[in-house]
mmCIF file of C-alpha atoms in Angstrom:
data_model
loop_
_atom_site.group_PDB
_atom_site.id
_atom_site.type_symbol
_atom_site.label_atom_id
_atom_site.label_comp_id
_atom_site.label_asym_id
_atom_site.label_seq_id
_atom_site.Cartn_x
_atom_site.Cartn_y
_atom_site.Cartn_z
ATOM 1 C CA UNK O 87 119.958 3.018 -180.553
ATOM 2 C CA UNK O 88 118.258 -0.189 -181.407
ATOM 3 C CA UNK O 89 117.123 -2.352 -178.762
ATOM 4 C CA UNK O 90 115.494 -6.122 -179.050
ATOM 5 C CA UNK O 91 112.174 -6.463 -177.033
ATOM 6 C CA UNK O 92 110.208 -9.336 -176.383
ATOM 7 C CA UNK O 93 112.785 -11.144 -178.714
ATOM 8 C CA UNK O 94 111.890 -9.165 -181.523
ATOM 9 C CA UNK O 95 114.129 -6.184 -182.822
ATOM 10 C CA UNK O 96 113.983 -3.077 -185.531
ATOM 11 C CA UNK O 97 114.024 -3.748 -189.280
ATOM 12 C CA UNK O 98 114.892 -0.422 -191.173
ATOM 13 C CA UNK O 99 115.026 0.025 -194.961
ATOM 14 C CA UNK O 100 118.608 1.076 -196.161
ATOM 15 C CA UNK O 101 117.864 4.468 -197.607
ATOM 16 C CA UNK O 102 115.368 5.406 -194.354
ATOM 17 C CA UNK O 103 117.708 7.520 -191.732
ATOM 18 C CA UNK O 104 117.351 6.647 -188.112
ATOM 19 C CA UNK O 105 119.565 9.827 -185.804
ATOM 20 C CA UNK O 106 122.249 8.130 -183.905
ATOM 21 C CA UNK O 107 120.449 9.740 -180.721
ATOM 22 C CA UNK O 108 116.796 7.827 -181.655
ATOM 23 C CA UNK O 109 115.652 5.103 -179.893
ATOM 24 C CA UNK O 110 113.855 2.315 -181.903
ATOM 25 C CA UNK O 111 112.548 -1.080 -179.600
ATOM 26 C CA UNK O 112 111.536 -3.793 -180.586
ATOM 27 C CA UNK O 113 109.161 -4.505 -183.253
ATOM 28 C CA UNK O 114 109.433 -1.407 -185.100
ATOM 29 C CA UNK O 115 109.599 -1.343 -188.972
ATOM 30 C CA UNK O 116 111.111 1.901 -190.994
ATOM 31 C CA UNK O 117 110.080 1.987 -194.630
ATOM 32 C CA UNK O 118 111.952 3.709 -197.338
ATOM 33 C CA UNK O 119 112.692 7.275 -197.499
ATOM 34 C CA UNK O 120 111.749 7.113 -193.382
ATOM 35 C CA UNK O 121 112.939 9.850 -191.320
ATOM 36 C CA UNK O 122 113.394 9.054 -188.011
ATOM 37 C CA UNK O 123 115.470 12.748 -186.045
ATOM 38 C CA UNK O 124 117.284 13.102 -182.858
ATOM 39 C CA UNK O 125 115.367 11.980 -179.466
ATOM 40 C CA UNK O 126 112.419 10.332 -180.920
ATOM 41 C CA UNK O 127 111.602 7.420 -179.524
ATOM 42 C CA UNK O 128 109.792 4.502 -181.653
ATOM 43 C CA UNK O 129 108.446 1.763 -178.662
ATOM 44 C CA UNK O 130 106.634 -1.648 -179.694
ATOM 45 C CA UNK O 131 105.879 -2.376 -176.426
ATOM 46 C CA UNK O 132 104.037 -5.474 -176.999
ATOM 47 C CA UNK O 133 102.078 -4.576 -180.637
ATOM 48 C CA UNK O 134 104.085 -3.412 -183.869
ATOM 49 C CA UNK O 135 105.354 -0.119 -184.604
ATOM 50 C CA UNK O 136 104.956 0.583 -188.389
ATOM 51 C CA UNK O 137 106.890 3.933 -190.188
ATOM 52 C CA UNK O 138 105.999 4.283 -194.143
ATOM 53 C CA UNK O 139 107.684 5.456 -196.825
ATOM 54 C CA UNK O 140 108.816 8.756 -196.393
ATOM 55 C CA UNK O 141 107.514 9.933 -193.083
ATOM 56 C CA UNK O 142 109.156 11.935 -190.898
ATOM 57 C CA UNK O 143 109.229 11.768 -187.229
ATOM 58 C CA UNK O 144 110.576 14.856 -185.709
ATOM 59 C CA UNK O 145 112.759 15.290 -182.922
ATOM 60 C CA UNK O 146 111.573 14.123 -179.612
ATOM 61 C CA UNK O 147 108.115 12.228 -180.511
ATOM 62 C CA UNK O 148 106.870 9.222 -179.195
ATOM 63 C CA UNK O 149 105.690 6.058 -181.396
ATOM 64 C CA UNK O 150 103.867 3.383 -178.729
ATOM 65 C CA UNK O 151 102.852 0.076 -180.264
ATOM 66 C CA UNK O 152 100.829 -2.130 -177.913
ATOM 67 C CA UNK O 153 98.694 -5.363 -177.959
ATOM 68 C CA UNK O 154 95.629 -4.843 -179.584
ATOM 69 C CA UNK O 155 96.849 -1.277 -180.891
ATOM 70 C CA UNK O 156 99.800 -1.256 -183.369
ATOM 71 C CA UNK O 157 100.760 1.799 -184.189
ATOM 72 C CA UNK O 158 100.503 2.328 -188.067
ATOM 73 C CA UNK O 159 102.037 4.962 -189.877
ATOM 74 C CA UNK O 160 101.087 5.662 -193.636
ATOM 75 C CA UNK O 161 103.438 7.581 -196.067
ATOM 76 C CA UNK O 162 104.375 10.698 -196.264
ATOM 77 C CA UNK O 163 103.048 11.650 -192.939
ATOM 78 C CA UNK O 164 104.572 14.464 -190.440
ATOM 79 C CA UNK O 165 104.812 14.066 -187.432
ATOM 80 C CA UNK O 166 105.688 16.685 -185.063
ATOM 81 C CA UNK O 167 108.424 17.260 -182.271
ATOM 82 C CA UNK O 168 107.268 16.091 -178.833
ATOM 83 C CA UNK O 169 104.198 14.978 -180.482
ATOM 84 C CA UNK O 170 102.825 11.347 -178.885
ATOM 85 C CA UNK O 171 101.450 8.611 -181.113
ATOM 86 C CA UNK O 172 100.062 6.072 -178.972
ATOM 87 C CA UNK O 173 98.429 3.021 -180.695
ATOM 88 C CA UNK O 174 96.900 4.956 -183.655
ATOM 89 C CA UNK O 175 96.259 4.374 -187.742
ATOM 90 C CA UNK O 176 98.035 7.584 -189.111
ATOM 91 C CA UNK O 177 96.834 7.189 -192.948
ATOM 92 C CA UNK O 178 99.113 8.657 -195.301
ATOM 93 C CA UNK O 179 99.845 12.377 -196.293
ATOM 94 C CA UNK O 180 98.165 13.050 -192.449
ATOM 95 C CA UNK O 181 99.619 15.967 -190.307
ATOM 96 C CA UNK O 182 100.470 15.196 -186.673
ATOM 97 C CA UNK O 183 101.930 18.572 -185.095
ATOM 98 C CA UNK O 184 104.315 19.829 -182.296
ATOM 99 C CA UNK O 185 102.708 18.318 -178.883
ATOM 100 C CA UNK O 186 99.988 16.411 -180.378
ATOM 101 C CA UNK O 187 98.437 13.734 -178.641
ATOM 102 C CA UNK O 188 96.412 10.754 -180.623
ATOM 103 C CA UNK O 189 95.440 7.761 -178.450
ATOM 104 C CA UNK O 190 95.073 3.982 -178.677
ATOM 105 C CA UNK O 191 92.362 2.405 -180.633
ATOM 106 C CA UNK O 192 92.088 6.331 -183.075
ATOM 107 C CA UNK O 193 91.928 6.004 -186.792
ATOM 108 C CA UNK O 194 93.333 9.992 -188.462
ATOM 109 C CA UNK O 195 92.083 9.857 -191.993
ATOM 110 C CA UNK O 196 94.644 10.285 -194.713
ATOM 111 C CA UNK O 197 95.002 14.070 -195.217
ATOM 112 C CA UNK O 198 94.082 15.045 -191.915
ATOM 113 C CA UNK O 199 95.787 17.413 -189.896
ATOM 114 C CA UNK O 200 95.739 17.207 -185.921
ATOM 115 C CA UNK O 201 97.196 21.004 -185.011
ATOM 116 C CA UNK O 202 99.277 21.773 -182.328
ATOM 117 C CA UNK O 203 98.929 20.330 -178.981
ATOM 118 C CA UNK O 204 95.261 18.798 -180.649
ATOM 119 C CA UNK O 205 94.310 15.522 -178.629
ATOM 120 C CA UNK O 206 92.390 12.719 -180.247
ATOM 121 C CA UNK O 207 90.949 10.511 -177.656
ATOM 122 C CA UNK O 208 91.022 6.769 -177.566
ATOM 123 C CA UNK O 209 88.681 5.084 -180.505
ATOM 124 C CA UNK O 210 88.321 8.311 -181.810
ATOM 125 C CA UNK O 211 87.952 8.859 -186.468
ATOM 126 C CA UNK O 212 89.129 11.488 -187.567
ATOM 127 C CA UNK O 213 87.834 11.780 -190.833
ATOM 128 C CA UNK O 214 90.094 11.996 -193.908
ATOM 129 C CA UNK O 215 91.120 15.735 -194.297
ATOM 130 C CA UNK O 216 89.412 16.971 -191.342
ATOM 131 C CA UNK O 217 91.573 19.366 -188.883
ATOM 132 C CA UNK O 218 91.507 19.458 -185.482
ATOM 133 C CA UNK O 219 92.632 22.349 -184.036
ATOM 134 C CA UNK O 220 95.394 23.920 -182.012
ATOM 135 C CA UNK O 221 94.592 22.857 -178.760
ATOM 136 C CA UNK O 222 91.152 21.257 -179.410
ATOM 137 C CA UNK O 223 90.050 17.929 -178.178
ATOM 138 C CA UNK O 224 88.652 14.637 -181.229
ATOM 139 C CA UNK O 225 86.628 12.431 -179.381
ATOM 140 C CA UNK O 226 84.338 9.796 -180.894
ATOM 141 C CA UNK O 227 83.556 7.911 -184.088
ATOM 142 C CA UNK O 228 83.022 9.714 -186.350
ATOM 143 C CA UNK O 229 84.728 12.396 -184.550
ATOM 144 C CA UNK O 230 83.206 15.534 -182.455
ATOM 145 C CA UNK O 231 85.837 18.473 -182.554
ATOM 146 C CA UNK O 232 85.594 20.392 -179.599
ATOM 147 C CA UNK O 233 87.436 23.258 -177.656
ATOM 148 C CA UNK O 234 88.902 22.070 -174.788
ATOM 149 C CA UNK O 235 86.539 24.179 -172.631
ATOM 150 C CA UNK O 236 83.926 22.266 -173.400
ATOM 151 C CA UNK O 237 84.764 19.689 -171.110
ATOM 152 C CA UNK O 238 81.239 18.407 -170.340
ATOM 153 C CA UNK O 239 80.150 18.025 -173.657
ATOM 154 C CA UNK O 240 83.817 16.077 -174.241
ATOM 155 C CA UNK O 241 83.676 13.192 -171.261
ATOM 156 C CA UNK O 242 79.776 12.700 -172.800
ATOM 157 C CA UNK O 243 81.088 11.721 -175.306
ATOM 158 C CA UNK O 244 84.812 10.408 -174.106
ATOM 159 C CA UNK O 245 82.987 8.118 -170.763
ATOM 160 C CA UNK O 246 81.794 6.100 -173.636
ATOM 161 C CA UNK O 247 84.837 5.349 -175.702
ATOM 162 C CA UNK O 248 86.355 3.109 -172.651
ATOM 163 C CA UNK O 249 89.888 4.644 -172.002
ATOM 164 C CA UNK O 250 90.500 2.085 -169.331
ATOM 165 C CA UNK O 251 89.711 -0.869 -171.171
ATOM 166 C CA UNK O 252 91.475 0.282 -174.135
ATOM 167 C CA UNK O 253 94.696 1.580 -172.694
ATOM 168 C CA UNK O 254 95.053 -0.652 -169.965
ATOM 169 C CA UNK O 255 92.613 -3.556 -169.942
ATOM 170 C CA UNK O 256 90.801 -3.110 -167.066
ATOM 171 C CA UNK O 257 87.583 -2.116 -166.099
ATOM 172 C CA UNK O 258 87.073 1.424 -164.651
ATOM 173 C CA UNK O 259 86.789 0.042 -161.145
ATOM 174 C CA UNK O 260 90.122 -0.781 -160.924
ATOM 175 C CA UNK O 261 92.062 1.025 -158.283
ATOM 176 C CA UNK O 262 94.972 2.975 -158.589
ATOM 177 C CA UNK O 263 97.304 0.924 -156.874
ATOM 178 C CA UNK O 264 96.279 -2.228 -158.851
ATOM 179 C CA UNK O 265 96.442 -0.810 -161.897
ATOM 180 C CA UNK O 266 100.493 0.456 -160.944
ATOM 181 C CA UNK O 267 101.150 -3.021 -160.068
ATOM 182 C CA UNK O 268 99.966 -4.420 -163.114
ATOM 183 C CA UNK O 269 101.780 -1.253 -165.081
ATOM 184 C CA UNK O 270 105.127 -1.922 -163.342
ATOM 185 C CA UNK O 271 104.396 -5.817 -164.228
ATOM 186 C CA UNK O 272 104.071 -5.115 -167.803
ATOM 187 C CA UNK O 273 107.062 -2.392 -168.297
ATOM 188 C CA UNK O 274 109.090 -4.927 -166.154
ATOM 189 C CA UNK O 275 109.216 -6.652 -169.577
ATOM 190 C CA UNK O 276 112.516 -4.298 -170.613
ATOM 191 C CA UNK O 277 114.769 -5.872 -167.635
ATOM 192 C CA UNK O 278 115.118 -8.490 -170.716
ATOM 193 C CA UNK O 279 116.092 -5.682 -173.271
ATOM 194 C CA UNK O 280 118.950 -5.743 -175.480
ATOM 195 C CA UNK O 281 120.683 -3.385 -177.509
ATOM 196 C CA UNK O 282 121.629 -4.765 -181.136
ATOM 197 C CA UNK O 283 124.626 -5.672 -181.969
ATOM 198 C CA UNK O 284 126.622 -2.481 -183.214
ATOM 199 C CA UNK O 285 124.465 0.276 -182.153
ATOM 200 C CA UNK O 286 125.692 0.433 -178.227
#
C-alpha cells in the first residue's frame, strides 16, 4: 500500500517490485531493480526514505526516515527479514541480516555486513567491510565491536553518542511522560494520511 504523508507520497521506478502486502509512506523513493517483499514496511516519517538500485528488503523489515536522519540505502544491499533500519547510511553491496538493528545518525560502510540480530547504536561507523557479529553490539565512531555481555564497556562508550538527542530531541532529563506526549504529538501526524489513489 502506498500512503501520502506530510503531503508527500512514494515514487517507485517501473521495473523495482513493491509486494501488494508492503507498506511504503510518504517520502520514500525505490530505485531500479528495488525489491521491496511482503510486510516490509518503508516509513518517512518526517526525513526521506531512499532504496537503490537493486536492493532487496526482505519480508517484514522496517525502513524509518526522520528529520535530521534520512534513511539512505545504497545498491545492491540486503536487507534482512524483521531487520530495523532506523535513520542510517547503508552504503552499497552492505549486508543487513534477519533481526538486525542499525540506529539513527549510523553510517555501515559499503561491504559491511551487520550479522544476525547485530545492533549498531546511534552515530555509530561501521567501517567499510567490517562485520559485526551475530548478536554483537557497534557502538561509536569509528566503531567498537563488542559482545553484548560487555555491557559496561558498551554504555562507556554508547552514554556518549547521545541516543536521546538523536532519536528524540531531547535532553536526557526529559521524563518519561513528556517524552510520550511529545511521541504521541509527532505520530499524531498520520491522522492526515492518505492512501494513493489505486493502491486501497
Amino acid at each position: 500500500m502506498l500512503i501520502r504523508h506530510r503531503g508527500l507520497e512514494p515514487s517507485i521506478d517501473p521495473s523495482a517490485y513493491v509486494a501488494p502486502s508492503a507498506t511504503l509512506v510518504g517520502d520514500v523513493r525505490i530505485a531500479a531493480g528495488a525489491r521491496i517483499l511482503h510486510g516490509a514496511v518503508l516509513t518517512a516519517e518526517d526525513g526521506a526514505v531512499l532504496i537503490g538500485a537493486d536492493t532487496v528488503v526482505m519480508e517484514n523489515a522496517l525502513v524509518r526516515g526522520r528529520k535530521g536522519h534520512p534513511a539512505e540505502i545504497g545498491s545492491a544491499v540486503m536487507i534482512g527479514p524483521h531487520a530495523h533500519v532506523n535513520g542510517s547510511t547503508v552504503e552499497d553491496e552492505a549486508f543487513i541480516a534477519t533481526g538486525a538493528a542499525v540506529f539513527p545518525g549510523s553510517v555501515i560502510g559499503a561491504g559491511a555486513e551487520v550479522r544476525i540480530h547485530g545492533v549498531v547504536q546511534v552515530n555509530t561507523v561501521v567501517a567499510p567491510g567490517a562485520v559485526v557479529p551475530i548478536g554483537w553490539v557497534a557502538v561509536g565512531d569509528p566503531a567498537t565491536i563488542l559482545p553484548p555481555e560487555k555491557h559496561d564497556e558498551i554504555w562507556a562508550i554508547q552514554r556518549e553518542l547521545d541516543f536521546p538527542g538523536t532519536v528524540y530531541g531531547i535532553d536526557r532529563d526529559v521524563s518519561m511522560r513528556e517524552l510520550m506526549r511529545r511521541q504521541s504529538d509527532y505520530y499524531g501526524a498520520h491522522r492526515d494520511d492518505a492512501p494513493v489513489d489505486g493502491t486501497a
